[in-house]
Short mmCIF file of C-alpha atoms in Angstrom, two decimals:
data_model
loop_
_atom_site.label_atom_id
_atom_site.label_comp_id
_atom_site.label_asym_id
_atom_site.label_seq_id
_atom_site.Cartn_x
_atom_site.Cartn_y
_atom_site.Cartn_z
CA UNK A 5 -52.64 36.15 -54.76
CA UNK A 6 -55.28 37.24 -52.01
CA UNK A 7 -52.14 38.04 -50.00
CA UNK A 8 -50.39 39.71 -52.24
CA UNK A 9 -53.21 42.14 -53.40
CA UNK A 10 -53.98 43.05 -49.94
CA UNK A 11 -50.61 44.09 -49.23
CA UNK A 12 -50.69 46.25 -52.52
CA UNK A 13 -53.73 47.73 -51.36
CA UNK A 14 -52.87 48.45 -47.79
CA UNK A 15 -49.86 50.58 -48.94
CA UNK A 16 -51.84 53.18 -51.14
CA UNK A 17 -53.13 56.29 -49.57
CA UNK A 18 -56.61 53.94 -49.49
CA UNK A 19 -55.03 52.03 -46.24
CA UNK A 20 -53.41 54.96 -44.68
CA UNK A 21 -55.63 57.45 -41.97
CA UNK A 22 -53.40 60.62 -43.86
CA UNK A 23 -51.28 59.12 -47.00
CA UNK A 24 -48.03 58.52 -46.30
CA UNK A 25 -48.34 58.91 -42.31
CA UNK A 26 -50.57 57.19 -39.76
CA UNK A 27 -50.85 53.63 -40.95
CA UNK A 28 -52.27 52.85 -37.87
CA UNK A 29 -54.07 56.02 -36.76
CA UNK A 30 -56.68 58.12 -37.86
CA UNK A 31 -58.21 55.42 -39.37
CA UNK A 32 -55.68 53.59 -41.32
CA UNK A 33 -55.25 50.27 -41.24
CA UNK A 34 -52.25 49.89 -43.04
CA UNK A 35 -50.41 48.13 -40.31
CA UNK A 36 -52.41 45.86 -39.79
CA UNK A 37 -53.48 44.82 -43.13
CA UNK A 38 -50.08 44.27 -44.16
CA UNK A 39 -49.56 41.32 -41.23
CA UNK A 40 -52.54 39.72 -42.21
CA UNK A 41 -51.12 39.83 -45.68
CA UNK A 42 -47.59 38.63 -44.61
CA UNK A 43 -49.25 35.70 -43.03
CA UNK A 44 -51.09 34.60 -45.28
CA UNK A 45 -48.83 34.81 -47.98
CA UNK A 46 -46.58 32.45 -45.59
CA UNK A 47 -49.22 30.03 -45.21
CA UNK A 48 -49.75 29.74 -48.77
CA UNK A 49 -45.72 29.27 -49.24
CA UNK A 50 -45.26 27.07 -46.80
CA UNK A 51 -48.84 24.71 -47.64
CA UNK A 52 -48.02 24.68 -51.11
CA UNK A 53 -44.39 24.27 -51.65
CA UNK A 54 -43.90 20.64 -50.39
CA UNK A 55 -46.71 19.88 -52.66
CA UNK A 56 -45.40 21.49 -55.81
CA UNK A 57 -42.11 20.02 -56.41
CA UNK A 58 -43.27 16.44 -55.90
CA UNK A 59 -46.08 17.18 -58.26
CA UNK A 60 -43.84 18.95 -60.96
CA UNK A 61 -41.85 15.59 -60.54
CA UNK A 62 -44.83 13.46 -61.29
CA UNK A 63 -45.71 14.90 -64.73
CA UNK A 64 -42.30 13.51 -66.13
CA UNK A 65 -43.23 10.02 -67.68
CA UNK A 66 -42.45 8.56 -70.93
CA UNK A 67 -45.18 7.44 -73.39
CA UNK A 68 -45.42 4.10 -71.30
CA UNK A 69 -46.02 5.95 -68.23
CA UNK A 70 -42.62 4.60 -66.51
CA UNK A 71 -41.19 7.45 -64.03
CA UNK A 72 -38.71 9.74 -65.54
CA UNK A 73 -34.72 8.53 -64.87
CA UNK A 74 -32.58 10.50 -61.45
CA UNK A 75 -30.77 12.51 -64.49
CA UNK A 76 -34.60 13.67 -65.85
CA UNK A 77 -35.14 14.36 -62.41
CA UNK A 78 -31.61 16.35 -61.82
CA UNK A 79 -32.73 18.46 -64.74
CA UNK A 80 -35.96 19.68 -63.68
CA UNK A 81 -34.82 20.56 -59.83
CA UNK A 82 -32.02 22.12 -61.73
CA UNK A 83 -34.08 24.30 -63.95
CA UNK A 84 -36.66 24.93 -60.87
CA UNK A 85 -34.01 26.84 -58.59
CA UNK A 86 -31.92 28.41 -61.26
CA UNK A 87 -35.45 30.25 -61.54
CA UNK A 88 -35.73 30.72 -58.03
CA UNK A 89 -32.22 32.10 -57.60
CA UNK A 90 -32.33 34.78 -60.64
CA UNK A 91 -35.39 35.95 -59.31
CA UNK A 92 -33.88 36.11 -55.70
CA UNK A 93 -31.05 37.90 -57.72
CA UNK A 94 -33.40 40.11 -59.91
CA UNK A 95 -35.65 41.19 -56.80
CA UNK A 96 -33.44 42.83 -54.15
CA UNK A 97 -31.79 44.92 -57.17
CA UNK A 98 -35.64 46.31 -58.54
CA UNK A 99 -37.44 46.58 -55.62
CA UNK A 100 -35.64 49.54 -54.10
CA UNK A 101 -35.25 51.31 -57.76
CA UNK A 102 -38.80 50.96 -58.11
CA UNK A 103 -39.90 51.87 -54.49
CA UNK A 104 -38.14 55.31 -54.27
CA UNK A 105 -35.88 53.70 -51.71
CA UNK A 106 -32.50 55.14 -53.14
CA UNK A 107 -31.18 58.41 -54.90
CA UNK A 108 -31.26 56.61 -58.80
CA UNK A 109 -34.77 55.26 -58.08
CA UNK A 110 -38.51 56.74 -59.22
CA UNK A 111 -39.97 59.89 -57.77
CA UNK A 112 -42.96 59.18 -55.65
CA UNK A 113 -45.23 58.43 -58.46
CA UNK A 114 -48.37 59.01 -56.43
CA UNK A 115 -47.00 62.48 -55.84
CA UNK A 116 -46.58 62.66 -51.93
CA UNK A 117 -42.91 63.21 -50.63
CA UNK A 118 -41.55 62.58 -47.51
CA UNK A 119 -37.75 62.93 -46.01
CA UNK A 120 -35.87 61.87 -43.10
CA UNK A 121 -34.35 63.83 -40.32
CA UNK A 122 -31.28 65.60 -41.39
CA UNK A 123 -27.84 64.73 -39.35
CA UNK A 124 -27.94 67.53 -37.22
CA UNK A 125 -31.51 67.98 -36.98
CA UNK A 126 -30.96 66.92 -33.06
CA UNK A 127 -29.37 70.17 -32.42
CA UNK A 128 -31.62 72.28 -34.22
CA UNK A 129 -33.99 74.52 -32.02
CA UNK A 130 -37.11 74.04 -34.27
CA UNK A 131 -36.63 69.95 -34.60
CA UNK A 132 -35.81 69.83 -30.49
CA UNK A 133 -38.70 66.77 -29.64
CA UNK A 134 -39.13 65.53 -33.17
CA UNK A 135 -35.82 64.37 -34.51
CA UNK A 136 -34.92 62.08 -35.20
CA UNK A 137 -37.54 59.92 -35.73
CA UNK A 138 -40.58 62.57 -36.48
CA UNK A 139 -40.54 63.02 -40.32
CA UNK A 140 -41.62 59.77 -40.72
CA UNK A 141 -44.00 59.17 -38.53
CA UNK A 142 -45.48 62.62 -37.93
CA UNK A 143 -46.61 65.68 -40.45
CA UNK A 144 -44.01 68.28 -40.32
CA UNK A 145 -44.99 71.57 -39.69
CA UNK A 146 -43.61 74.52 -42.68
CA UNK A 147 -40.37 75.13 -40.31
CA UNK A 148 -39.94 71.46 -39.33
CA UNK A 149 -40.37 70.75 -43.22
CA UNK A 150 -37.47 73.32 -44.50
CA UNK A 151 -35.45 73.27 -41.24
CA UNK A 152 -35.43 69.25 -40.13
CA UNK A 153 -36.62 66.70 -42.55
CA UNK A 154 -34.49 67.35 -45.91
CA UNK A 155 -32.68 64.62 -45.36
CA UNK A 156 -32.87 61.37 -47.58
CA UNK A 157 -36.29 60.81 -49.18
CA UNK A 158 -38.29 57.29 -47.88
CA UNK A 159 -39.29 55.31 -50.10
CA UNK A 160 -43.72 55.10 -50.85
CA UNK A 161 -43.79 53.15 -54.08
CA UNK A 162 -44.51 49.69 -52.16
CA UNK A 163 -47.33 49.38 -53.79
CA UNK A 164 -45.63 49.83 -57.48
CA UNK A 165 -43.18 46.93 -56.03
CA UNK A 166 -46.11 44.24 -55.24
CA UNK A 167 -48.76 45.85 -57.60
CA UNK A 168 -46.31 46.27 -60.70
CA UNK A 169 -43.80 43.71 -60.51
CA UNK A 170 -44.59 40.56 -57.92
CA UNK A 171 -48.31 40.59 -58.48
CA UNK A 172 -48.13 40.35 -62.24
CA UNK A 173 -44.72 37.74 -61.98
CA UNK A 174 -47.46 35.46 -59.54
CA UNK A 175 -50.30 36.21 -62.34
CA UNK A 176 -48.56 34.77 -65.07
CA UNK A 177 -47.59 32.08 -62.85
CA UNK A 178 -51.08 30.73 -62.18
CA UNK A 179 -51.95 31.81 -65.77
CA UNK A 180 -49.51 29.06 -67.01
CA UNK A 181 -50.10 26.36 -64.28
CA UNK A 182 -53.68 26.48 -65.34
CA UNK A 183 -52.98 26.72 -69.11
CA UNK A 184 -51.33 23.53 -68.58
CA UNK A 185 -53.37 21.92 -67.30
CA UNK A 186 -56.13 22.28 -69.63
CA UNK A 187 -53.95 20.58 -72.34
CA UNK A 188 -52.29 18.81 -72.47
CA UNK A 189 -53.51 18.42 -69.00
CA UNK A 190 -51.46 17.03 -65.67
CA UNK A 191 -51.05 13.55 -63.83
CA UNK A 192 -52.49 13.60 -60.68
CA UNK A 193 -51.90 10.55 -58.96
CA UNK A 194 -54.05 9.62 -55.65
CA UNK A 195 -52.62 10.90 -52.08
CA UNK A 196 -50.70 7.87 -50.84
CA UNK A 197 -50.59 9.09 -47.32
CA UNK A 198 -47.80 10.97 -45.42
CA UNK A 199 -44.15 10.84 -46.61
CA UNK A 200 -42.66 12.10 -43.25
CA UNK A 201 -41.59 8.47 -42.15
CA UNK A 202 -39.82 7.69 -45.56
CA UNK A 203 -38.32 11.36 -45.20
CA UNK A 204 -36.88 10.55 -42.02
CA UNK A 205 -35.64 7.06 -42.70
CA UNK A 206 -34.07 8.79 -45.30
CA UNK A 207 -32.74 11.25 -43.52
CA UNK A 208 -31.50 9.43 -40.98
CA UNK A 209 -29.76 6.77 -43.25
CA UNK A 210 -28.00 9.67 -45.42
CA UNK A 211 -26.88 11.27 -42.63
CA UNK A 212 -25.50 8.06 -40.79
CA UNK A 213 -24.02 7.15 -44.92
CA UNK A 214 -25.91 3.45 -44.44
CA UNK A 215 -24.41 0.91 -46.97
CA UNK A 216 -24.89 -1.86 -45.71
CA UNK A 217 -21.34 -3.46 -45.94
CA UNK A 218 -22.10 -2.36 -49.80
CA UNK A 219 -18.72 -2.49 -51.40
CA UNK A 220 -17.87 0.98 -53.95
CA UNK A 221 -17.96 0.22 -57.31
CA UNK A 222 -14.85 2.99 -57.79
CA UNK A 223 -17.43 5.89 -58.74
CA UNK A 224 -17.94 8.37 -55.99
CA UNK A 225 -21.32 7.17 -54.38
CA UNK A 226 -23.26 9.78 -52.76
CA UNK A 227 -25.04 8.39 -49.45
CA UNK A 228 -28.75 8.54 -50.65
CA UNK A 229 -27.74 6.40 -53.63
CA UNK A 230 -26.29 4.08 -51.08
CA UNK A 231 -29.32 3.19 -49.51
CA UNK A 232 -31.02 1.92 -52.47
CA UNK A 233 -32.31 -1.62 -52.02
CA UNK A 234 -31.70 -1.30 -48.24
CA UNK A 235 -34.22 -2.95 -45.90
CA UNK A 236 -36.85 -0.34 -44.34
CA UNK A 237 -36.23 2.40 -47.39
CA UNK A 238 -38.44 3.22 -49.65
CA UNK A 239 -38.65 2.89 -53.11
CA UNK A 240 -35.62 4.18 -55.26
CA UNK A 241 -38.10 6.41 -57.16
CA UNK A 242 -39.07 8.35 -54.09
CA UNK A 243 -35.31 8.48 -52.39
CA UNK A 244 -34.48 10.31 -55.64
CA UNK A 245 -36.97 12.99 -55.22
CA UNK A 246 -35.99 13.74 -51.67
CA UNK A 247 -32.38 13.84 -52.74
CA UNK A 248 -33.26 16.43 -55.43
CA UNK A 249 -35.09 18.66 -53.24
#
């Protein structure tokens, strides 16, 4: 969320040295707040993902507290990347209606405008040493601005895009992780130390099919079901998870 509100605000005429040129210059610091934001948005991706889907696992126990069955299990990673997917779907198809970006999408809501070189701006007298890459990057003068850059507006409403839509989306998010968690409340069971080795094993033993001379029972038998109850694995529960994810 720190991430992610950085990057809204570093696309406002707030992080720019002269809204919507010089993110860099003139005192903006657009550029540069919008790495730092990038990076640690990653982090917080990356740090927090492997823990997440083992812990949405572990909250599926009957009344007796026995782990949920592989179908439970099936379900929920089922359920978990539909979500990801329409929302990988939804995005892309928003984002540039929102932003400006395209000829259907919203005016520059924060009332600045700014255009692209035309085609044949290169061989225009008055746009000789700017085009083609000056109208964004540099003010036009009043001839550059009538003669050169009429060509396809740029999109400024990034921060609509992260402010409006993936902020709120990663509000709500947190909103209901913590809801839950005050009731009925979530199993947190005690670090266990690293899963890497059983990860590999597993890995390796899916990859390689390891059966161990096991006969088929005439259903098709995937290879990480085939190296349940094999010497060196780990336990069936947790060669299920990594076969879900």
């Amino acid at each position: 969320i720190g991430g992610l509100t950085l990057l809204v605000v570093s696309s406002t005429p707030l992080g720019y040295g002269d809204f919507p040129y010089y993110p860099s210059e003139n005192g903006g610091w657009a550029l540069y707040g919008f790495w730092v934001a990038v990076t640690i948005m990653g982090l917080g991706c990356g740090l927090i993902k492997p823990c997440v889907s083992v812990f949405a696992a572990e909250q599926l126990k009957d009344e007796y507290g026995n782990d949920a069955s592989p179908r439970t299990l099936e379900k929920l990673y089922l359920w978990w990347y539909m979500a990801i997917n329409v929302g990988s779907f939804v995005g892309p198809l928003a984002g540039p209606l929102l932003s400006g970006g395209t000829q259907d999408g919203l005016d520059n809501l924060l009332g600045y405008q700014k255009f692209q070189c035309t085609g044949n701006a290169t061989i225009i007298p008055a746009c000789e040493g700017y085009c083609p890459g000056g109208c964004i990057s540099t003010p036009p003068t009043e001839v550059q601005a009538a003669e050169c850059c009429n060509g396809n507006r740029v999109a400024l409403n990034y921060w609509l895009v992260w402010g409006c839509w993936s902020l709120p989306m990663l509000v709500i998010a947190f909103a209901i992780f913590f809801v839950g968690g005050w009731r009925p409340g979530y199993i947190c069971a005690p670090p266990g130390g690293s899963y890497l080795g059983d990860f590999f094993r597993c890995m390796w033993g899916a990859i390689t099919c390891r059966s161990n001379d096991r006969k088929p029972d005439g259903k098709p038998i995937r290879c990480f079901e085939k190296l349940k109850g094999l010497p060196g694995m780990p336990s069936d529960r947790t060669i299920d998870e990594f076969r879900m994810m």
